[in-house]
CSV table of C-alpha atoms and ligand atoms in Angstrom, one decimal:
chain,number,residue,atom,x,y,z
V,16,MET,CA,1.0,-14.1,-10.3
V,17,VAL,CA,-2.8,-12.7,-10.7
V,18,GLU,CA,-3.9,-10.3,-12.9
V,19,VAL,CA,-7.3,-7.8,-11.8
V,20,ILE,CA,-8.4,-4.7,-14.1
V,21,THR,CA,-10.4,-2.5,-12.7
V,22,LYS,CA,-12.2,0.5,-14.3
V,23,ASN,CA,-12.6,3.5,-11.8
V,24,SER,CA,-11.1,4.2,-8.3
V,25,ASP,CA,-14.0,2.4,-6.8
V,26,GLU,CA,-13.3,-0.5,-8.4
V,27,THR,CA,-9.9,-0.6,-7.0
V,28,LYS,CA,-10.8,0.3,-3.3
V,29,LYS,CA,-13.0,-2.3,-3.7
V,30,ILE,CA,-10.3,-5.1,-4.4
V,31,ALA,CA,-8.4,-3.5,-1.7
V,32,ALA,CA,-11.1,-4.3,0.6
V,33,GLN,CA,-11.4,-7.8,-0.8
V,34,ILE,CA,-7.7,-8.1,0.0
V,35,CYS,CA,-7.8,-7.1,3.4
V,36,THR,CA,-9.4,-9.9,4.6
V,37,LYS,CA,-6.6,-12.1,3.6
V,38,LEU,CA,-3.9,-10.1,4.9
V,39,LYS,CA,-2.5,-11.0,8.5
V,40,SER,CA,-1.2,-9.0,11.3
V,41,GLY,CA,3.2,-8.0,10.3
V,42,ASN,CA,2.3,-7.9,6.2
V,43,VAL,CA,4.3,-5.4,4.7
V,44,LEU,CA,2.9,-5.0,1.3
V,45,ALA,CA,4.9,-2.9,-1.3
V,46,LEU,CA,3.0,-0.9,-3.9
V,47,GLN,CA,4.9,-0.7,-7.0
V,48,GLY,CA,4.0,1.2,-10.4
V,49,ASP,CA,4.0,5.1,-12.0
V,50,LEU,CA,2.5,8.4,-10.5
V,51,GLY,CA,-1.6,8.5,-10.6
V,52,SER,CA,-2.1,4.3,-10.8
V,53,GLY,CA,-3.7,4.2,-8.1
V,54,LYS,CA,-1.1,3.2,-5.2
V,55,THR,CA,-2.8,5.8,-3.2
V,56,THR,CA,-6.5,5.1,-4.1
V,57,PHE,CA,-5.9,1.5,-3.1
V,58,THR,CA,-4.5,2.2,0.4
V,59,GLN,CA,-7.4,4.7,0.9
V,60,GLY,CA,-9.7,1.3,0.0
V,61,LEU,CA,-7.8,-0.6,2.5
V,62,ALA,CA,-8.1,1.8,5.4
V,63,LYS,CA,-11.8,2.2,4.8
V,64,ALA,CA,-11.9,-1.8,5.1
V,65,LEU,CA,-10.1,-1.6,7.9
V,66,GLY,CA,-12.0,0.9,9.3
V,67,VAL,CA,-9.5,4.1,9.7
V,68,LYS,CA,-11.8,6.8,10.2
V,69,SER,CA,-9.2,9.9,9.4
V,70,ARG,CA,-8.9,10.6,5.7
V,71,VAL,CA,-5.7,8.8,3.9
V,72,LEU,CA,-3.8,11.2,2.0
V,73,SER,CA,-0.8,10.4,0.1
V,74,PRO,CA,2.4,10.6,2.4
V,75,THR,CA,4.8,12.1,0.2
V,76,PHE,CA,6.0,15.3,2.1
V,77,THR,CA,6.2,13.3,5.3
V,78,ILE,CA,7.4,10.3,4.3
V,79,LEU,CA,5.4,8.3,7.1
V,80,ARG,CA,1.7,8.8,7.9
V,81,GLN,CA,0.3,5.9,10.9
V,82,TYR,CA,-3.1,5.1,11.8
V,83,LYS,CA,-4.5,3.8,14.9
V,84,ILE,CA,-7.1,1.1,13.9
V,85,GLU,CA,-9.8,0.0,16.4
V,86,ASN,CA,-11.8,-3.4,16.6
V,87,SER,CA,-9.6,-5.1,13.7
V,88,LYS,CA,-6.8,-7.6,13.4
V,89,PHE,CA,-4.8,-4.9,13.1
V,90,SER,CA,-4.0,-1.7,15.4
V,91,THR,CA,-2.1,0.2,13.4
V,92,LEU,CA,-1.8,1.2,9.8
V,93,ASN,CA,1.7,2.4,8.4
V,94,HIS,CA,1.6,4.1,5.4
V,95,LEU,CA,5.1,5.0,3.9
V,96,ASP,CA,5.3,7.1,0.5
V,97,CYS,CA,9.5,6.6,-0.7
V,98,TYR,CA,9.1,9.0,-3.4
V,99,ARG,CA,11.5,11.5,-2.0
V,100,VAL,CA,13.5,8.8,-0.5
V,101,SER,CA,17.0,8.1,-2.4
V,102,GLY,CA,17.7,5.5,-0.3
V,103,PRO,CA,17.7,3.6,3.3
V,104,SER,CA,19.9,5.7,4.9
V,105,ASP,CA,17.6,8.6,4.5
V,106,LEU,CA,14.8,6.1,6.8
V,107,GLU,CA,17.1,5.8,9.5
V,108,SER,CA,15.3,8.3,12.1
V,109,LEU,CA,12.1,6.4,10.9
V,110,ASP,CA,13.8,3.1,12.0
V,111,ILE,CA,11.4,1.3,9.2
V,112,LEU,CA,13.0,-2.1,10.0
V,113,ASN,CA,11.0,-2.3,13.6
V,114,LEU,CA,8.1,-0.4,12.1
V,115,CYS,CA,7.7,-3.2,9.6
V,116,GLY,CA,6.4,-6.5,10.5
V,117,GLN,CA,5.3,-5.3,14.4
V,118,PRO,CA,2.8,-7.4,15.4
V,119,ASN,CA,-0.9,-5.5,15.1
V,120,SER,CA,0.8,-3.5,12.7
V,121,LEU,CA,-0.2,-3.5,8.6
V,122,THR,CA,2.4,-2.1,6.7
V,123,ILE,CA,2.0,-0.3,3.1
V,124,ILE,CA,4.9,0.8,1.3
V,125,GLU,CA,4.5,3.3,-2.0
V,126,TRP,CA,7.9,3.1,-4.4
V,127,PRO,CA,9.4,0.6,-2.4
V,128,GLU,CA,12.3,0.4,-5.4
V,129,ARG,CA,14.0,3.0,-3.2
V,130,ILE,CA,14.5,1.0,0.1
V,131,ALA,CA,14.2,-2.5,-1.6
V,132,CYS,CA,17.4,-3.5,0.0
V,133,ILE,CA,15.9,-2.9,3.8
V,134,LEU,CA,12.2,-4.6,3.0
V,135,PRO,CA,11.8,-7.7,4.4
V,136,LYS,CA,12.1,-10.8,2.4
V,137,THR,CA,8.3,-11.7,3.4
V,138,THR,CA,7.1,-8.0,1.5
V,139,LEU,CA,3.7,-8.5,-0.6
V,140,LYS,CA,4.5,-7.4,-3.8
V,141,ILE,CA,1.6,-5.4,-6.0
V,142,SER,CA,2.2,-3.8,-8.9
V,143,PHE,CA,-0.2,-1.3,-10.5
V,144,GLU,CA,-0.2,-0.1,-14.3
V,145,THR,CA,-2.3,2.4,-16.1
V,146,LEU,CA,-4.3,1.5,-18.9
V,147,GLU,CA,-6.8,3.1,-21.5
V,148,GLY,CA,-8.6,5.9,-19.6
V,149,GLN,CA,-9.5,4.8,-16.2
V,150,GLN,CA,-8.1,1.2,-15.9
V,151,ARG,CA,-5.4,0.1,-14.1
V,152,LYS,CA,-4.2,-3.4,-13.8
V,153,ILE,CA,-3.2,-4.6,-10.7
V,154,ILE,CA,-0.9,-7.9,-10.7
V,155,LEU,CA,-1.3,-9.3,-7.0
V,156,PRO,CA,0.7,-12.5,-5.5
V,157,GLU,CA,-1.1,-15.9,-5.3
V,158,GLU,CA,-1.3,-15.8,-1.6
V,159,LEU,CA,-3.4,-12.7,-2.1
V,160,LYS,CA,-5.7,-14.0,-4.4
V,161,ILE,CA,-9.5,-13.1,-4.4
K,383,ADP,P1,-0.8,7.1,-7.0
K,383,ADP,O1,-0.6,6.8,-5.5
K,383,ADP,O2,0.0,5.2,-7.5
K,383,ADP,O3,0.6,8.1,-7.7
K,383,ADP,P2,-3.3,8.2,-6.9
K,383,ADP,O4,-3.8,6.5,-6.3
K,383,ADP,O5,-2.7,9.1,-6.3
K,383,ADP,O6,-2.1,7.3,-7.7
K,383,ADP,O7,-3.9,8.6,-8.4
K,383,ADP,C1,-4.9,7.6,-9.2
K,383,ADP,C2,-5.3,8.5,-9.6
K,383,ADP,O8,-6.3,8.2,-10.9
K,383,ADP,C3,-6.6,9.2,-8.5
K,383,ADP,O9,-6.7,10.7,-9.2
K,383,ADP,C4,-7.6,8.3,-8.8
K,383,ADP,O10,-9.4,8.9,-9.1
K,383,ADP,C5,-7.5,8.0,-10.4
K,383,ADP,N1,-8.3,6.8,-11.1
K,383,ADP,C6,-8.8,6.5,-12.5
K,383,ADP,N2,-9.5,5.9,-12.6
K,383,ADP,C7,-8.7,4.5,-11.6
K,383,ADP,C8,-8.5,3.4,-11.2
K,383,ADP,N3,-8.9,2.4,-11.9
K,383,ADP,N4,-7.7,3.0,-10.0
K,383,ADP,C9,-7.4,3.7,-8.9
K,383,ADP,N5,-7.3,5.2,-9.7
K,383,ADP,C10,-7.8,5.5,-10.6
K,384,MG,MG1,0.8,7.8,-4.2
């Protein structure tokens, strides 16, 4: 595990952009952390680095937002927020297992603990902790070391 401390949201977005270079087609990222710890901010930084033009909002009320990407190693960014999901059966209609790991896609899941049992074994876990003030601790797996 690798720990990074960021001092503001721009730094968190910058870390996300750096991590982007380490990601591969079909990767699934599970972003764990309390409300306000920076999961959506991180996703915004990643989306920008991938060239997503539209604004990335928290998908809390929609569960899933999909973004098309051009001229990148990914053609689709799937952004899921499982905050309001009580278990995997809530997601059946989304066919999440089919979505996760599709070639040329990148899937980012907030509140992954709600659907832990259906996540692919290869899911990369990133944790967020709120420290004092605007500081956040981001814990990354070795393979995403920057
Ligand atoms: P989450 O998706 O984990 O609930 P958000 O990314 O939506 O969290 O919200 C994080 C909030 O904290 C935003 O308002 C952001 O501007 C603020 N913030 C302050 N410092 C940081 C930081 N170091 N990294 C990320 N967000 C930060
Ligand atoms: Mg969020």
